[in-house]
Short mmCIF file of C-alpha atoms in Angstrom, two decimals:
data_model
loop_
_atom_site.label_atom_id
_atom_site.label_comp_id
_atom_site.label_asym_id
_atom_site.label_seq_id
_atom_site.Cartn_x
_atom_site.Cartn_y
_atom_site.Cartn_z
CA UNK A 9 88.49 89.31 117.75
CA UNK A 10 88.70 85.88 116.45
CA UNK A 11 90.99 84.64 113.55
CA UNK A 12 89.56 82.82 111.14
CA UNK A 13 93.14 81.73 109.56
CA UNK A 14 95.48 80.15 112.12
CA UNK A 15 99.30 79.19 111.70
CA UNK A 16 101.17 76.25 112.52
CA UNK A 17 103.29 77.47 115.77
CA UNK A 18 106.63 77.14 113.85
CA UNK A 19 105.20 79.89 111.95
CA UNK A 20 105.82 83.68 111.88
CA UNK A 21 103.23 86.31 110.46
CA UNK A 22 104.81 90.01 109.90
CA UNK A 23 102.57 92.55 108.47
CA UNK A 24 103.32 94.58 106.28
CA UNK A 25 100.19 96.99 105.35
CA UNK A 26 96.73 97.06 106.83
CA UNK A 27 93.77 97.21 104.82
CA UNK A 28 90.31 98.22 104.40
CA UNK A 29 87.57 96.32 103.28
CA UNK A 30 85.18 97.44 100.58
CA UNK A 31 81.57 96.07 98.60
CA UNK A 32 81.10 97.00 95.34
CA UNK A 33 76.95 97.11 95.15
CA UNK A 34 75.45 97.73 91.78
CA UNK A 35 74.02 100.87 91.88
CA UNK A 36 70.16 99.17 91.10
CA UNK A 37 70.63 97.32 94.94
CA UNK A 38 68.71 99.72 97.34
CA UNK A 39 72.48 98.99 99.28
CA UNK A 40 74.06 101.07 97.43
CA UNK A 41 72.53 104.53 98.37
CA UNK A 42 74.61 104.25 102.14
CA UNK A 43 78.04 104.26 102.48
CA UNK A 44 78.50 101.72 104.75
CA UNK A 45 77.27 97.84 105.31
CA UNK A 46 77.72 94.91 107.19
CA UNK A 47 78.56 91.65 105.42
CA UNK A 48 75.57 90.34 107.00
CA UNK A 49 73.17 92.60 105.65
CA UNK A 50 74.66 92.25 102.09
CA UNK A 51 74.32 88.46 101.77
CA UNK A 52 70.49 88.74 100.68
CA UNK A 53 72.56 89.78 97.27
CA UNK A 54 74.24 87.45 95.24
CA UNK A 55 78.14 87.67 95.62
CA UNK A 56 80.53 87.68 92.50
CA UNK A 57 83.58 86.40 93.86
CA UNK A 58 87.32 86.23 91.61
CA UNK A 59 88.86 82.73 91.87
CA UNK A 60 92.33 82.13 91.65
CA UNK A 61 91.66 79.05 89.79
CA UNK A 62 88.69 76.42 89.74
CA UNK A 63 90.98 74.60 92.07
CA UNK A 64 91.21 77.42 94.77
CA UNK A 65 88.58 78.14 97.10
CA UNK A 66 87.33 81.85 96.21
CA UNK A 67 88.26 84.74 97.58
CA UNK A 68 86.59 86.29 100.39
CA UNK A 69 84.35 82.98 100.49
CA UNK A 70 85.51 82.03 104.14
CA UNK A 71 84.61 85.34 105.16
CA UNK A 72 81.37 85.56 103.77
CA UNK A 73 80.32 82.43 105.53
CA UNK A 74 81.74 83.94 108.73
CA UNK A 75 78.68 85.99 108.85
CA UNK A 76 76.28 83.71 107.35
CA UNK A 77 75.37 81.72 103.59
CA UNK A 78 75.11 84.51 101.08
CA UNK A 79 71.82 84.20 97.93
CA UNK A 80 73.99 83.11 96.08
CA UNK A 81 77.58 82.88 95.29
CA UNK A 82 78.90 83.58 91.23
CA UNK A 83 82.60 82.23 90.90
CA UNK A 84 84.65 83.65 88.23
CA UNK A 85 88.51 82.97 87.43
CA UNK A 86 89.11 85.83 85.46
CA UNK A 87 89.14 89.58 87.43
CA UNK A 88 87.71 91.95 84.33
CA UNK A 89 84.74 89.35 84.39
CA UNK A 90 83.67 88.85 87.79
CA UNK A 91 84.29 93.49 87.15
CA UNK A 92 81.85 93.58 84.13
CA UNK A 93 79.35 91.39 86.12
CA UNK A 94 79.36 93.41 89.20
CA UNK A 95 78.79 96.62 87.10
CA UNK A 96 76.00 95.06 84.85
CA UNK A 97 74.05 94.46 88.62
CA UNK A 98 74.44 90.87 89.00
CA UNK A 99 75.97 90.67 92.23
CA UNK A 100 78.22 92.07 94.70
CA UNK A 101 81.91 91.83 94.81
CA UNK A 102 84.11 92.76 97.80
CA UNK A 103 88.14 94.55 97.44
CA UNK A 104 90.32 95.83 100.10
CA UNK A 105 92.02 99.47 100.00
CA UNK A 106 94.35 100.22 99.53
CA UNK A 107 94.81 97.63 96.54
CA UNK A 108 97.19 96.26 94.49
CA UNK A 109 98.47 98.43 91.66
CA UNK A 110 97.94 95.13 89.97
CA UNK A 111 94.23 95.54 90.82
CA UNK A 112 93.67 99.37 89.91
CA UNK A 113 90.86 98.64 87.21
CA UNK A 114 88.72 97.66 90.61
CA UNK A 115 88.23 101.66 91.57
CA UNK A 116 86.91 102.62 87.96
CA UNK A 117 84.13 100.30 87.57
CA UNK A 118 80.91 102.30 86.55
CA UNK A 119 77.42 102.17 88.29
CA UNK A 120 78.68 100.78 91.53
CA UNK A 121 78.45 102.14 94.69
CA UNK A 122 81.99 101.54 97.01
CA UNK A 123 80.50 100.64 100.41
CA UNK A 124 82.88 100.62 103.38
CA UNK A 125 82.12 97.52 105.48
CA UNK A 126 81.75 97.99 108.81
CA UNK A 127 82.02 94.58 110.70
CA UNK A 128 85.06 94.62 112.72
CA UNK A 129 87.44 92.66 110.13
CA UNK A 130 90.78 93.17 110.22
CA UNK A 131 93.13 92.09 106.87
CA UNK A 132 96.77 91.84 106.74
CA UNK A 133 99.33 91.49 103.87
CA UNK A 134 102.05 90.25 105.10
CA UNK A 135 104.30 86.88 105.34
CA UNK A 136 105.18 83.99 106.73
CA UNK A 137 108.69 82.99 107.87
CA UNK A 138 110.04 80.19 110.25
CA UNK A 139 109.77 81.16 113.28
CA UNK A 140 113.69 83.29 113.90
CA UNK A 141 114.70 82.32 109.91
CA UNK A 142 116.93 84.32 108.66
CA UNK A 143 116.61 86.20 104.96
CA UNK A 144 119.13 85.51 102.18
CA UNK A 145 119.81 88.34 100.24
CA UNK A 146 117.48 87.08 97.26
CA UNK A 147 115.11 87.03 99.66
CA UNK A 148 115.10 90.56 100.67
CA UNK A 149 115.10 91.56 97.41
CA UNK A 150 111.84 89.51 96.68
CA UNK A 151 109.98 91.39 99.86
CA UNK A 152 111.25 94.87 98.67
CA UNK A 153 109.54 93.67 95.26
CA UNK A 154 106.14 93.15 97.50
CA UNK A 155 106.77 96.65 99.37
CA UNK A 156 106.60 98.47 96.31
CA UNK A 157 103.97 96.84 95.34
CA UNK A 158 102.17 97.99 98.18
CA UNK A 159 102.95 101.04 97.69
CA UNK A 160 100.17 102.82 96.15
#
């Protein structure tokens, strides 16, 4: 496989959970009568895509273009938004499972299909340390924060 994020040498990545990751196709897309797709086959559909802010690059966007230029590409910075577009069947969005417990609302959005995707991607959560740094004790409790939050 091939990275598409890289890490200054100094740099340590430890995972911490693996994850899965999903489209959610209106269910008006012929798409969304399989249970699987490839990225690449999705991109004739406009994506819906959360932003962290109109700063930030969105999510999922470097990915996307991995496998080619989507129709189009619908930036949002609030979540429930980019949700009630998605389910109104004006474009696709994309989540990982398991997800946040932050991110919940994602799994009960109505007439959308959940389409695994099938391309060989592999996501990480996980962070980044100096390479052989040591933890204070503020920061282990900070990662057992992110555990839990993990844990779903």
């Amino acid at each position: 496989g091939e990275n598409i994020v890289s890490f200054d040498n100094n740099l340590s990545f430890t995972p911490l959970t693996s994850c899965q990751l999903y489209a959610l196709v209106p269910n008006q897309f012929p798409a969304s009568m399989y249970k699987t797709a490839s990225l690449k086959t999705l991109l004739e559909y406009p994506f819906i895509l959360y932003q962290n802010n109109e700063n930030a690059p969105a999510n999922w966007l470097n990915v996307l273009e991995y496998f080619g230029t989507p129709k189009q590409i619908i930036t949002r910075t609030s979540r429930p938004l980019c949700h009630s577009l998605i389910s109104a069947g004006l474009g696709v969005g994309l989540y990982i499972m398991p997800v946040m417990k932050t991110q919940q609302e994602t799994l009960a959005l109505e007439n959308v299909a959940h389409l695994v995707i099938r391309d060989d991607i592999q996501i990480n959560y996980g962070y980044l340390t100096l390479r052989d740094h040591k933890f204070s004790d503020d920061a282990h409790i900070l990662l057992d924060y992110i555990k839990q939050c993990l844990e779903f």
